[in-house]
Structures are given as C-alpha cells and as structure tokens.
Coordinates of C-alpha atoms in Angstrom, one line a residue:
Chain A
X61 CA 78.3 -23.3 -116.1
X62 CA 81.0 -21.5 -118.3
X63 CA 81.6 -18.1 -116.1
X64 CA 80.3 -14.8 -118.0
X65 CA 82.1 -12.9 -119.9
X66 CA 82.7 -9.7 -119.1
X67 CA 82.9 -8.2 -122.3
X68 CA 79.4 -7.6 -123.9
X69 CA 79.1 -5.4 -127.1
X70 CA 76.2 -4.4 -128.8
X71 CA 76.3 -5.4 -132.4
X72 CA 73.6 -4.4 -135.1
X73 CA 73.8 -7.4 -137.1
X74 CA 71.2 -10.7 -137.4
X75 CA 72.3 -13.2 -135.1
X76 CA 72.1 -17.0 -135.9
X77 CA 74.3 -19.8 -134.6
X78 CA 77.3 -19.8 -136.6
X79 CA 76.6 -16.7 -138.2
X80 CA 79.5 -14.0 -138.3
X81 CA 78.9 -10.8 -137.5
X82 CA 81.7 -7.8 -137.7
X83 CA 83.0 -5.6 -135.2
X84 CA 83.0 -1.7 -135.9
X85 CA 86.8 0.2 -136.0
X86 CA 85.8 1.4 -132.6
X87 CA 85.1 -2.2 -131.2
X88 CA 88.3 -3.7 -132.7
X89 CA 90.5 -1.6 -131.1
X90 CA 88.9 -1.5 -128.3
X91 CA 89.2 -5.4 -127.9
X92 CA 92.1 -5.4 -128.6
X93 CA 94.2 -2.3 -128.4
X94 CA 92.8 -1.2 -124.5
X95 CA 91.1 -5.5 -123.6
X96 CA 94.3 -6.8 -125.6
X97 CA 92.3 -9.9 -127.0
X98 CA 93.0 -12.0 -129.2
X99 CA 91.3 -14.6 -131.8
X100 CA 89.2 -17.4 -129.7
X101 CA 88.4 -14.7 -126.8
X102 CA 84.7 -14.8 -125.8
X103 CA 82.5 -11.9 -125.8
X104 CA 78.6 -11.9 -125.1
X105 CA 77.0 -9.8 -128.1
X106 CA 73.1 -8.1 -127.8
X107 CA 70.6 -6.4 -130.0
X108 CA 66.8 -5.6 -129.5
X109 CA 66.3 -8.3 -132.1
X110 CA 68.3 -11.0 -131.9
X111 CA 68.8 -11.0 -127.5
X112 CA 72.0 -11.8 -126.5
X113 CA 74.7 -13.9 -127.7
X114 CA 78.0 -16.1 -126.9
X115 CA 80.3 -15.1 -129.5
X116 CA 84.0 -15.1 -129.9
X117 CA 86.3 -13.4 -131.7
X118 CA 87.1 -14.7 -135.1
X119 CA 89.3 -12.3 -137.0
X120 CA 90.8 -9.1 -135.2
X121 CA 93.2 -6.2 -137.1
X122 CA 93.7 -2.9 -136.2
X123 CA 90.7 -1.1 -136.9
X124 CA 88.3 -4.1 -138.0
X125 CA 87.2 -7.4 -137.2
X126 CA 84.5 -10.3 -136.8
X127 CA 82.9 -12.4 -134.2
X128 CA 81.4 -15.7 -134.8
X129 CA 77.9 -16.2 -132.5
X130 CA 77.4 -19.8 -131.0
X131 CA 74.8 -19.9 -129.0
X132 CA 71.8 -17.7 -127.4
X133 CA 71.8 -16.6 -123.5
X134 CA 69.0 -14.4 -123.3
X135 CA 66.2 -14.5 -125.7
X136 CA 64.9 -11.1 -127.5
X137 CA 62.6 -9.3 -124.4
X138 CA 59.3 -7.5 -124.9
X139 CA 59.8 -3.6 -125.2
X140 CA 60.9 -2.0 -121.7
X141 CA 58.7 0.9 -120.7
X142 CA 57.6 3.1 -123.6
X143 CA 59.5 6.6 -121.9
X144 CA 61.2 9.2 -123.2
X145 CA 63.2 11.8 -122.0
X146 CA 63.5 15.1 -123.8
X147 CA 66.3 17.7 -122.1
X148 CA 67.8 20.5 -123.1
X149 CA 72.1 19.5 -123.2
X150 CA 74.0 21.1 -120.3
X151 CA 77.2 22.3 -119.4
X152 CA 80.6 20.5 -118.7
X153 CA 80.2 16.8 -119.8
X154 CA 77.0 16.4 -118.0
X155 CA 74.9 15.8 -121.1
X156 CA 77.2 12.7 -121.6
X157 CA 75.9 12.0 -118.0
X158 CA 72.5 12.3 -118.7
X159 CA 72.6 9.9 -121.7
X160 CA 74.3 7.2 -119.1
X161 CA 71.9 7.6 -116.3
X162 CA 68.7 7.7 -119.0
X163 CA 70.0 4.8 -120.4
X164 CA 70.2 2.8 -117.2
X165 CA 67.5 3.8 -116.1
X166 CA 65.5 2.7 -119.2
X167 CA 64.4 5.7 -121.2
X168 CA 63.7 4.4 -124.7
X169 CA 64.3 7.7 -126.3
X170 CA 66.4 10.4 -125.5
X171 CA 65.6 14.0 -127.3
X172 CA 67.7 16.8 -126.8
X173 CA 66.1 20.3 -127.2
X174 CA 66.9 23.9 -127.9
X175 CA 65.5 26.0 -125.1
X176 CA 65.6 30.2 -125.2
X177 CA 67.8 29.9 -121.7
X178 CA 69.4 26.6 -122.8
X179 CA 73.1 27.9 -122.5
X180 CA 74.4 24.7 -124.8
X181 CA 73.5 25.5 -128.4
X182 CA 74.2 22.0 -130.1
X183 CA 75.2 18.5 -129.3
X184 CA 77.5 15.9 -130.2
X185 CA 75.3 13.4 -131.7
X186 CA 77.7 10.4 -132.6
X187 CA 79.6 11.1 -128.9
X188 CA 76.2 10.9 -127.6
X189 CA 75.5 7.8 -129.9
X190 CA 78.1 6.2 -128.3
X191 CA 77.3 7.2 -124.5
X192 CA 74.0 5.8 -125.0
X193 CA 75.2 2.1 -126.2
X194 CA 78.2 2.2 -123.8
X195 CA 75.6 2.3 -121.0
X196 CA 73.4 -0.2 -123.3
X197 CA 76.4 -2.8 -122.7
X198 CA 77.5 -2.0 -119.1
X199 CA 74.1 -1.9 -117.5
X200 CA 73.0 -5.4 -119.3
X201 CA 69.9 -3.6 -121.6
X202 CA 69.5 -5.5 -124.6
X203 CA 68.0 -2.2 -126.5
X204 CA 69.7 1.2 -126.7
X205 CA 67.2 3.9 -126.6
X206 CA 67.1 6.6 -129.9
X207 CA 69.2 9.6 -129.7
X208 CA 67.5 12.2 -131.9
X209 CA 69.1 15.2 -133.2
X210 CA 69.1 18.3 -131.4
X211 CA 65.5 20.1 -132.0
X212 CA 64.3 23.8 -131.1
X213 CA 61.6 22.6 -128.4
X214 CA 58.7 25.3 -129.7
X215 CA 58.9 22.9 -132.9
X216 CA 58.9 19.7 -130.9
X217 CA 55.4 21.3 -129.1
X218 CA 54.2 21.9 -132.6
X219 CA 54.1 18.7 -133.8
X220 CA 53.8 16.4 -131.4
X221 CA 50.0 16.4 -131.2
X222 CA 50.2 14.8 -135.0
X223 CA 53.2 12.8 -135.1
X224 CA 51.8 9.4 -134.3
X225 CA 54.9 8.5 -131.6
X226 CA 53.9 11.3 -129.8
X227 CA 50.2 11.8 -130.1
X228 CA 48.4 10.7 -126.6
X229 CA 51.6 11.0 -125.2
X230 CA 51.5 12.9 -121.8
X231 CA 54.6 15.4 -122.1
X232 CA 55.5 15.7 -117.8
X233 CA 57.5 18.7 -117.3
X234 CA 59.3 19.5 -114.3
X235 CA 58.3 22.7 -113.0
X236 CA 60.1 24.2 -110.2
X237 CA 56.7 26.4 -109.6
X238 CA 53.3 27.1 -110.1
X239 CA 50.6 24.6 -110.3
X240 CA 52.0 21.4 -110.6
X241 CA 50.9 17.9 -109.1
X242 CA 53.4 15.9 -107.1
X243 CA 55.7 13.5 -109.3
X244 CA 54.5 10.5 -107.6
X245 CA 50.7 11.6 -108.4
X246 CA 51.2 12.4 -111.6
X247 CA 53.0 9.2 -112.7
X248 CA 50.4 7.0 -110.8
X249 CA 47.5 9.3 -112.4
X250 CA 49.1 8.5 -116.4
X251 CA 49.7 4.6 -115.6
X252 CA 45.3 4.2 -116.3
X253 CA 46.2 6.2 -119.8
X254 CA 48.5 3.4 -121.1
X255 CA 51.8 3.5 -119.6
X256 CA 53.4 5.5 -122.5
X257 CA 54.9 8.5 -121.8
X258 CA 58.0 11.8 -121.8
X259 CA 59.7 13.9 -119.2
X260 CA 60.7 17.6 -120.2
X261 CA 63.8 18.9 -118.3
X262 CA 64.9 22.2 -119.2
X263 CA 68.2 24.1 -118.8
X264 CA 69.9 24.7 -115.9
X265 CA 68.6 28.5 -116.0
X266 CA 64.9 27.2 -116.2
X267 CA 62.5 27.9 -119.0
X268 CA 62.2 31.2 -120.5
X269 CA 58.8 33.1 -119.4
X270 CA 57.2 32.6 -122.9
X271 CA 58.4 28.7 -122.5
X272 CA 56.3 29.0 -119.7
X273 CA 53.3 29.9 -120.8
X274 CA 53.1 28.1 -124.1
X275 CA 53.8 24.8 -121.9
X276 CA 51.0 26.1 -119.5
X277 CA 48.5 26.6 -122.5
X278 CA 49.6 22.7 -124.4
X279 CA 46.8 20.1 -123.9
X280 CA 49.4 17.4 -123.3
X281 CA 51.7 18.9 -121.1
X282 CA 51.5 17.8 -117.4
X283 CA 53.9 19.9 -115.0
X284 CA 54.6 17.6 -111.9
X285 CA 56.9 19.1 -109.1
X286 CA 60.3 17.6 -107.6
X287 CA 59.7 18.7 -103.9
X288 CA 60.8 22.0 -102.5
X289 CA 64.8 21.9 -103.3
X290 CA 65.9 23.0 -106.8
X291 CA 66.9 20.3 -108.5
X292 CA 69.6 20.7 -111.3
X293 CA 68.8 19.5 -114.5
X294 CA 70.5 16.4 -114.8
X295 CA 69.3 15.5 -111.4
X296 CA 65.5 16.2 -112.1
X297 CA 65.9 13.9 -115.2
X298 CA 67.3 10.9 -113.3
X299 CA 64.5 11.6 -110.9
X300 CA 61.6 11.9 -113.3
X301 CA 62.8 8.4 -115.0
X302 CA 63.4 6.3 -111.4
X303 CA 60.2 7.6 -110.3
X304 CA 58.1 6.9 -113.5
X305 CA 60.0 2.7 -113.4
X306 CA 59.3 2.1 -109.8
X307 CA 56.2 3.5 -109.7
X308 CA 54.5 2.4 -113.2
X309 CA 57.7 1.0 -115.0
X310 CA 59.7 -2.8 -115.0
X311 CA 61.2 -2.1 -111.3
X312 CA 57.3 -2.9 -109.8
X313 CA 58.8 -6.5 -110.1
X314 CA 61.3 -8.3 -107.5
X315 CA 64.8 -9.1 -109.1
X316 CA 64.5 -12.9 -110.6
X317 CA 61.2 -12.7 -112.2
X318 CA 63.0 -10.4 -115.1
X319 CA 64.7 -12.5 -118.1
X320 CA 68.3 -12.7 -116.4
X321 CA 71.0 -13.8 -117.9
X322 CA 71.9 -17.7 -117.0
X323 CA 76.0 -16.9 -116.1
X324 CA 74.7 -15.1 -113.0
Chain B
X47 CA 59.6 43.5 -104.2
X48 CA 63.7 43.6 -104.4
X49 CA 65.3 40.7 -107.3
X50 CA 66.4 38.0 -104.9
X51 CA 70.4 37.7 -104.5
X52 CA 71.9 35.1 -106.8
X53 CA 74.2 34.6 -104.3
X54 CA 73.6 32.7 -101.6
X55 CA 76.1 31.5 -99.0
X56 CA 75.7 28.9 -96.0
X57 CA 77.4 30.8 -92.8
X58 CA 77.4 28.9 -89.7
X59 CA 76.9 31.7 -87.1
X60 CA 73.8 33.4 -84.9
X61 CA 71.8 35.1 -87.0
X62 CA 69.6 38.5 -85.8
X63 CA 68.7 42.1 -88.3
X64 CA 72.0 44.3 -87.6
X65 CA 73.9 41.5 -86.3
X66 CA 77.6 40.6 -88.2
X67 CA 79.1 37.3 -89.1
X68 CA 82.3 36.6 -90.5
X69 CA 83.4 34.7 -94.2
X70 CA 85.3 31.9 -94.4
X71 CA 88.7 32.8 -95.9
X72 CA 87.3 30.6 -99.3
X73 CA 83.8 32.9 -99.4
X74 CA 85.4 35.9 -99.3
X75 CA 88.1 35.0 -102.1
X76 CA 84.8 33.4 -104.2
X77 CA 82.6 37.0 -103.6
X78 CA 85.7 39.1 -104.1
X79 CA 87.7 37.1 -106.6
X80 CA 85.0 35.2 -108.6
X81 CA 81.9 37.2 -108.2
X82 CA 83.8 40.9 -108.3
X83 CA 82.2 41.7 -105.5
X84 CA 82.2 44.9 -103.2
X85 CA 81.2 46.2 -99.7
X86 CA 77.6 47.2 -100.0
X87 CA 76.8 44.0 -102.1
X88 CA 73.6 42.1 -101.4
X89 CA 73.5 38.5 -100.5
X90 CA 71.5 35.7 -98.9
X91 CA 72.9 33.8 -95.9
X92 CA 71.7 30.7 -94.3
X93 CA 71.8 28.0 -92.3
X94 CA 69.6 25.6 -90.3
X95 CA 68.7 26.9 -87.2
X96 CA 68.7 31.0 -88.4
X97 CA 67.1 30.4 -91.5
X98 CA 68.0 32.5 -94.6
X99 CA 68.8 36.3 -94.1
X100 CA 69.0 39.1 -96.8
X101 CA 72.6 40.3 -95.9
X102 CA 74.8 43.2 -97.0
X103 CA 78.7 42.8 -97.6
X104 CA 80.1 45.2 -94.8
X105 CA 83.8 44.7 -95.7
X106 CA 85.5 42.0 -97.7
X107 CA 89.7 41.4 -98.0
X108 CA 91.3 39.1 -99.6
X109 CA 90.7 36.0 -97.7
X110 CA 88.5 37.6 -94.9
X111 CA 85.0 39.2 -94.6
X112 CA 81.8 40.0 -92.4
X113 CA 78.3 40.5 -93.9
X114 CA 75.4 42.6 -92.3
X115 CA 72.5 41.0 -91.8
X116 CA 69.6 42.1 -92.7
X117 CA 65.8 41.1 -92.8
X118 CA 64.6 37.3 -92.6
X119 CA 63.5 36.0 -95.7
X120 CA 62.8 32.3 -94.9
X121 CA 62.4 31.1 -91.3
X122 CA 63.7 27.8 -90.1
X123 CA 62.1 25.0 -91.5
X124 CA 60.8 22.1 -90.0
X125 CA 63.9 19.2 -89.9
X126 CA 63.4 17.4 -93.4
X127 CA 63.2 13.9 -93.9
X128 CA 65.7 12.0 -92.4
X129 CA 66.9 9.9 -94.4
X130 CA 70.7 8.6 -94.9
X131 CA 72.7 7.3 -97.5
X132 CA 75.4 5.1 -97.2
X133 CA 77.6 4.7 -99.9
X134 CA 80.7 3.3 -100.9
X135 CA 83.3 6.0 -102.7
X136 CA 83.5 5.8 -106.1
X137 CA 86.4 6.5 -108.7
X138 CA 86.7 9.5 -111.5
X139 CA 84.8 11.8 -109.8
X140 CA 81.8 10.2 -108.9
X141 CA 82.0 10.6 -105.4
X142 CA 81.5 14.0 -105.6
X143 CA 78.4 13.9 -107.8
X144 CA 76.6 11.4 -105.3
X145 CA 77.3 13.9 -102.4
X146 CA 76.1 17.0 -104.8
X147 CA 72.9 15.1 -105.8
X148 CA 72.2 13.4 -102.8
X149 CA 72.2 16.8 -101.0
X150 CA 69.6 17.9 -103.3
X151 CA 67.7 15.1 -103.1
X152 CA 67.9 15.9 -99.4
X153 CA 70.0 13.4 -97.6
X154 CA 70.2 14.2 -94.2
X155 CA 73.3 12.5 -93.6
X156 CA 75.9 10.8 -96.0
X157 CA 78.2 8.3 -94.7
X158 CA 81.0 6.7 -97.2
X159 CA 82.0 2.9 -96.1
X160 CA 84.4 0.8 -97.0
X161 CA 83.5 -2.5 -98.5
X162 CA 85.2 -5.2 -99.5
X163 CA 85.8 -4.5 -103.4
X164 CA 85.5 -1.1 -103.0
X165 CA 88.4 0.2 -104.7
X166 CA 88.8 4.2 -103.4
X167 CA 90.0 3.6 -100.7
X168 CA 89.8 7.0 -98.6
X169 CA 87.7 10.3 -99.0
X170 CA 88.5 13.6 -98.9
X171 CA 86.6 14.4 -95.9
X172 CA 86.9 18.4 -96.5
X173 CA 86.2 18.0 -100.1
X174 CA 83.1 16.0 -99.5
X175 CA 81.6 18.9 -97.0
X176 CA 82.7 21.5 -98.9
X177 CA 80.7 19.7 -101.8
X178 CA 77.7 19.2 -99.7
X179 CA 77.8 23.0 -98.7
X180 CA 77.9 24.0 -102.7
X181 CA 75.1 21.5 -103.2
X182 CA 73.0 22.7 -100.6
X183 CA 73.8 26.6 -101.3
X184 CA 72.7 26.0 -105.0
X185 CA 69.4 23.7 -104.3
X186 CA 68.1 26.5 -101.8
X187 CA 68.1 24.0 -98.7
X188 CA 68.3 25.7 -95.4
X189 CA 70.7 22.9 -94.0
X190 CA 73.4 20.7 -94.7
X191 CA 74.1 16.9 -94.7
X192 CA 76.2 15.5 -92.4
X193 CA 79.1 13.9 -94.3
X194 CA 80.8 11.6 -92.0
X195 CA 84.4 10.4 -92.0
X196 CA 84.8 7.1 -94.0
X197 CA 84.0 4.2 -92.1
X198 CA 84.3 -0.1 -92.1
X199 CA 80.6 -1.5 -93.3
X200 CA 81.2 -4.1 -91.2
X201 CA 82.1 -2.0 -88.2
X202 CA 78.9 0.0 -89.2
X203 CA 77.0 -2.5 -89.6
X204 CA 77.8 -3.9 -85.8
X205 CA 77.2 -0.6 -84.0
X206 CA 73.6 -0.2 -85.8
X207 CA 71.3 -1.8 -83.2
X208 CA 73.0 0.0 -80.3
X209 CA 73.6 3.5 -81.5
X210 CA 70.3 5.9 -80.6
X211 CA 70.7 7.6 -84.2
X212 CA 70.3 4.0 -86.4
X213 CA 68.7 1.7 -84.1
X214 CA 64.9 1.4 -85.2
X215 CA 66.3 2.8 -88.7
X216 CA 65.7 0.1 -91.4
X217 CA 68.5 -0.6 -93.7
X218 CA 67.7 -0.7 -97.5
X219 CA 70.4 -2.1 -99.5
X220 CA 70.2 -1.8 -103.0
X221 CA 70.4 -5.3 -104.2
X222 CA 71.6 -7.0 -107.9
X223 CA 70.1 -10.5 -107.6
X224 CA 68.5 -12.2 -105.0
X225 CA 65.5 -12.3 -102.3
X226 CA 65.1 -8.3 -102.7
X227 CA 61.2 -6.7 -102.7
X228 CA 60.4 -4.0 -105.2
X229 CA 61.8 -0.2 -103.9
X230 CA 58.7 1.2 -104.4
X231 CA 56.8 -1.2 -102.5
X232 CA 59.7 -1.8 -99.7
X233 CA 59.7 2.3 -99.3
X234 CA 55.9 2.3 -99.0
X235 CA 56.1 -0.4 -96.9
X236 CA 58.5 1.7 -94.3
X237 CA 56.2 4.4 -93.7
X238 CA 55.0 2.9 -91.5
X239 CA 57.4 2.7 -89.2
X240 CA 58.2 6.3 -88.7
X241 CA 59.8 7.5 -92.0
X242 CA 63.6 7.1 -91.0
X243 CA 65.5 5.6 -93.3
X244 CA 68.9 4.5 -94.3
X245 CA 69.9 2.9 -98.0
X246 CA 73.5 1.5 -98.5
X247 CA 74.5 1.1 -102.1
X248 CA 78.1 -0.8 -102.9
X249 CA 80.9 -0.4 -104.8
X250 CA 80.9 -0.7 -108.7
X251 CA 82.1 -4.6 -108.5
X252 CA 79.4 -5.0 -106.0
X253 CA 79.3 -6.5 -102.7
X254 CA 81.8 -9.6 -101.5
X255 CA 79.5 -12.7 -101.0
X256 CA 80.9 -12.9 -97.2
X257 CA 79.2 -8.7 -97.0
X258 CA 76.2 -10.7 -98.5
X259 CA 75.9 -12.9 -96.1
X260 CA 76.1 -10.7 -93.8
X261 CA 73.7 -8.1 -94.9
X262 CA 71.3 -11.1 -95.5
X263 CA 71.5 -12.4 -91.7
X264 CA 71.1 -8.6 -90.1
X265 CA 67.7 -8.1 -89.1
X266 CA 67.3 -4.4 -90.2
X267 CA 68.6 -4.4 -93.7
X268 CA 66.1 -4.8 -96.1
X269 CA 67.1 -5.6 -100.0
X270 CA 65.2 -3.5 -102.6
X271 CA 65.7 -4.0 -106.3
X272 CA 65.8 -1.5 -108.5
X273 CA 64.4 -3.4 -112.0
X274 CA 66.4 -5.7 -114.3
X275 CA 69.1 -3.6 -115.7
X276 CA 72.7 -3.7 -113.8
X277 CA 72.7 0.2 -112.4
X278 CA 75.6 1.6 -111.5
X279 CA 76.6 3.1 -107.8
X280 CA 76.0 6.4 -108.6
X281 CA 72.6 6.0 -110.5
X282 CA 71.2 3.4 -107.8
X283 CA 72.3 6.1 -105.0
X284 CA 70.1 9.0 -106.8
X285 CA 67.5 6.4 -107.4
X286 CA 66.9 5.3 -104.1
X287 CA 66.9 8.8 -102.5
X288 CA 64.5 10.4 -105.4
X289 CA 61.5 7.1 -105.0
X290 CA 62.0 7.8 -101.0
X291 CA 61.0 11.7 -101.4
X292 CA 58.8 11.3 -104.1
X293 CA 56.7 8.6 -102.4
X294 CA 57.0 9.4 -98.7
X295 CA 59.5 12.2 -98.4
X296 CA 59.0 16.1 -98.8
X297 CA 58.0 15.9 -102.9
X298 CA 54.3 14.5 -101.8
X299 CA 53.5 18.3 -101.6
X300 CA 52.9 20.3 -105.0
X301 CA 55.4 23.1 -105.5
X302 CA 53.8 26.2 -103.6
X303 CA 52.6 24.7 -100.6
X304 CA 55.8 24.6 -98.9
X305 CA 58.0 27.2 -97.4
X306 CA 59.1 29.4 -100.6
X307 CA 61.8 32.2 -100.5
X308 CA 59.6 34.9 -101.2
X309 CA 61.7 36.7 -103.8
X310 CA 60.3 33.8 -107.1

C-alpha cells in the first residue's frame, strides 16, 4: 500500500471523488512556501462530514490554491465523546496550549470564560481557531471541536439551564477545596446520566469568593477534586479531559478496534 | 489565624523552631531581587523529611541568605505514590513543561532516555531540577522528583529486572498501534500488584520498530493505549500520570481529607 502522507489538512469543503476543493491563503503557503510542494504532491484532507481523503494538489500560487480528492481512507466516524471544556485563558502562550492538549484529547468544545480573578481579559479567537485545527490535523481527529467567543462565566451559569446544548449537562468544576467528590467518582457517577458532559477550570488565581458560592448554590455544577497538589490551570484541564476518556470516553477501547486509517 | 506566605521555598536542610538554614545564592537573588524582600519577611520552607516550616528572613545579601525557622505548619507526609515517568526529551520547550506538570501530578521520579528517533539529544540536567523544584514549590508538594541524568532506553531497559528500585515495577509504555490494553483498565489492573509504577512515553516520531520489538519481548512493559487520536509526547506523559492518580494514586481522596496547610 501507497505510504501515508504526511501532510493532512482539514478542509471545510464536500468531498466527492474528483471533486476540487480549494486551499485557504494560510494552507497555500504553507504547502508550499514552508513544505515547498508543488502541483501532483499528495496530501490527505479530513472533515467531520466527508472523513478523510487522498487528495493532491492541483493548482498552487502564492496565497491560494486547490486540491483535487481521489479517493476515501477513512469514512465519516460517529461523534467522539460529547465534552466540553470551559476555561478561563491564561498567561504566556498557555491558552494556545490548552486548545492543543483539549483538542487531542477530544474535547468537542472549547469555551473560554471571563472569571473576576481571570488575569487574561480577552482571547485571540482566529489564533485560537487555528490552534484548535492544527492539533485537529496533527493528532489524526477528523472533527475540530468549536471555539466560542470569550464569555463572562456568571452569564454562561445563567443560561445554561435553558440553552438546549447545555441543559442536563453536568458542569464538573475543579475545586481545589471544599466538598468535592474525587475526579474518578464523579466521572464514573455521570457515565449512568448519558455520557454528555463540561469541565470548569478557572484562572490560575482560583475563583473569586462570590464565584464560589454561586457555583456551590448551581443545580448542575458538580465540583470534583484533583488530589492534594495544586494543580495549575492548564494542567487540571488536561487532567479533567484524560480522566473523563479513559474512564467513560473512546480510550475504554484497545487501539485497533477504533476506525484507523489503512497507510498505518 | 496569620494569611499564609505566598512564598514558599524548598530548602534542603534540618529543620527545628529557632534553628537557621541558609539560601541558595538563586533564592536569595529571587526574595531580594524579584520579590523586594527584606529581613523580617515571612516565608514557608519545606522539604521532605522536615515538612513545611513558617520561617522568618533573618538576613538576605545579594546572592546569600539564612531564614529563621519558625513554627511547623505541615508535618511530613506519608511517601506519595511512587510512580515514575520515563520520557524521552522533547524540542521547543516541552521538556520543561513535562517535568513542571509531571511534578504536580506527582511523579516521584523522572528519568529522560534516549531513543532511537529521539531528536534532543541531551538535557539540561540542572535546568530540569531546578524546574522540578519550581513545580513542586508552586503545587504545595512537600518533596521533590528525582530527575535523573539522561540515560540509553535500551541500557535502561537491561538493568530493570536486576536493580532493587525497578524490578517488580511494571513498565507501561504508552503505545500508537498494536497489542496494547486500555490505560484505564491496564492501571486498574496494576493495583494489584503493589501500586509501583513506571510509564515510558517516546519521542514525537515515535519509537524505532527494532525499540518495538524489544519493548514487545520484555516481560515487564505493558502497552496501554491512550484512544484513537495520535497524542503527542507531552500530552500522553500528563495523561498517563493524571488516570494513574486519579484511579489509584493520591486523588481517590476528596479534597479535605488529606494533609492541608492549615493557613486555606
């Protein structure tokens, strides 16, 4: 079998054999100002939709360009686990870091939120856009969760009992103390409640006192405890999401009984 | 009762109430330098076998120091799980954010190989402890990982069933493909046996199919897989360590019913 290529790009177009699809500015000079490729290169290219795809490069310019698709690898998959992670953005590039690792580790939405101690007042939202399908095409996802704008997280409380993506959604927060069930519990406890579900991570000073109590007083919000270190943010997120897939998620299966692609 | 210290600084020395220990040249330039800080100042000092101590600042220079200390605040804890990583350094960075969140996810010891297609070739040894000693000052553990010099996976691998510290430890290698059980259900699997662990993750290109081989035909490595998207190094290293302590490490307690610095 042909080897696999190594380039694989998502591409928000309908896929069909023969179909052409274009690149964005971005992915043109990407291929080929930094990959220097040329016409005839193969690529693989993935949506939700459509799976993944052999494709190669039909027309490529500076800042533009198409692929034509041949021929389906990896047929569309069934929705990964229904998670979300909601986080308040932090300091020094480590928001980017969170929208990698969430990715990866199979969040299918990512929320930012304003938090009273969150010392990172607004976000980046194309950059983080981008973070979040970069990881999409390194770590072999054929989705790429949502990236909402940045939201003040008393707001986000408000409505999620009535919003129909969020209603009898448990909202886990990581709480550093108080009464809080052990992560593992918690996430085994929610997988009889129908497997959908969010992590709250706040800033890296912790939730302001009023925070506190208006998450201690919401229905829907669970606080589950990460063990007797501090964690920092971005490390409680990663935590909350590899906990919640091996647990209840799609890592209870062995590798090889997943969809994988055939090149491997 | 007094605000707690913010500062908080691992000294490696006796501790007893009116007892002094000396600063390292680097925490005296941090308390004077960085923090502005004057004789008379309050911090906390720890380490594993003293515990953490209220301290005073009793005189501070520019690259020298002694602290007074004061009162016990946190006696020394039980040894934590012992688990180990093994890990293989990574570029831009990333090796120092697997040694700061391994630390807080409580590593007890972190030892960087060299594979095959590893390509960082060498560690900053100093660096790496110096990271570990941040990460553990900041996360509130009483003691620090080991960080061990770089060292040959396969000349690791060959002194594992004869050295007291790994033989009897099972080796859980984070595996792409292949023969490899769940983590979840590998890690509850290991209780077991005694709760000592050890879990090797590779290099960003992954493992050489001769280190393969070999890891397949050693008795005491165990592949786990960590669900059907490609992680990378970093993410599988905080993966591994976060499932181990949530399902049979120190998070299986709620927040509270461990050993708290009194002062939250």
């Amino acid at each position: 079998m042909a080897d696999r290529p190594r380039t694989r790009l998502h591409i928000d177009a309908p896929f069909a054999a023969g179909q052409s699809a274009a690149l964005s500015g971005d992915q043109a000079h990407y291929l080929r100002g930094v990959l220097r490729q040329t016409p005839g290169d193969r690529l693989l290219a993935f949506n939700e939709a459509g799976g993944e795809w052999l494709a190669d490069i039909a027309t490529l310019a500076k800042s533009a360009g198409t692929v034509t698709l041949l021929e389906q690898v990896r047929a569309p998959a069934a929705a990964g686990p229904d998670i979300w992670l909601l986080f308040a953005p932090l300091k020094g590039g480590r928001t980017e870091y969170v929208v990698e690792k969430a990715t990866e580790l199979g969040a299918a939405r990512l929320c930012p939120v304003l938090t009273r101690r969150g010392d990172v007042p607004r976000v980046n939202l194309d950059r983080l856009r981008a973070n979040a399908v970069e990881a999409a095409e390194q770590c072999e996802r054929l989705s790429v969760p949502v990236v909402e704008p940045l939201a003040d997280l008393a707001a986000v409380l408000a409505r999620w009992p009535a919003d129909p993506l969020t209603q009898d959604r448990p909202l886990f927060v990581a709480a550093e103390t108080g009464a809080a069930r052990p992560l593992a519990a918690a996430v085994t406890a929610a997988t009889a409640s129908g497997g959908k579900a969010a992590f709250l991570v706040g800033p890296e000073g912790g939730f302001h006192p009023d925070e506190l109590d208006r998450l201690a007083k919401t229905p829907f919000v669970v606080p589950v405890g990460l063990g007797p270190r501090i964690l920092r943010a971005d490390t409680a997120a990663f935590a909350v999401l590899a906990v919640w897939q091996a647990l209840t998620g799609d890592w209870t299966a062995a590798p090889g009984e997943d969809a994988r692609p055939p090149f491997r």
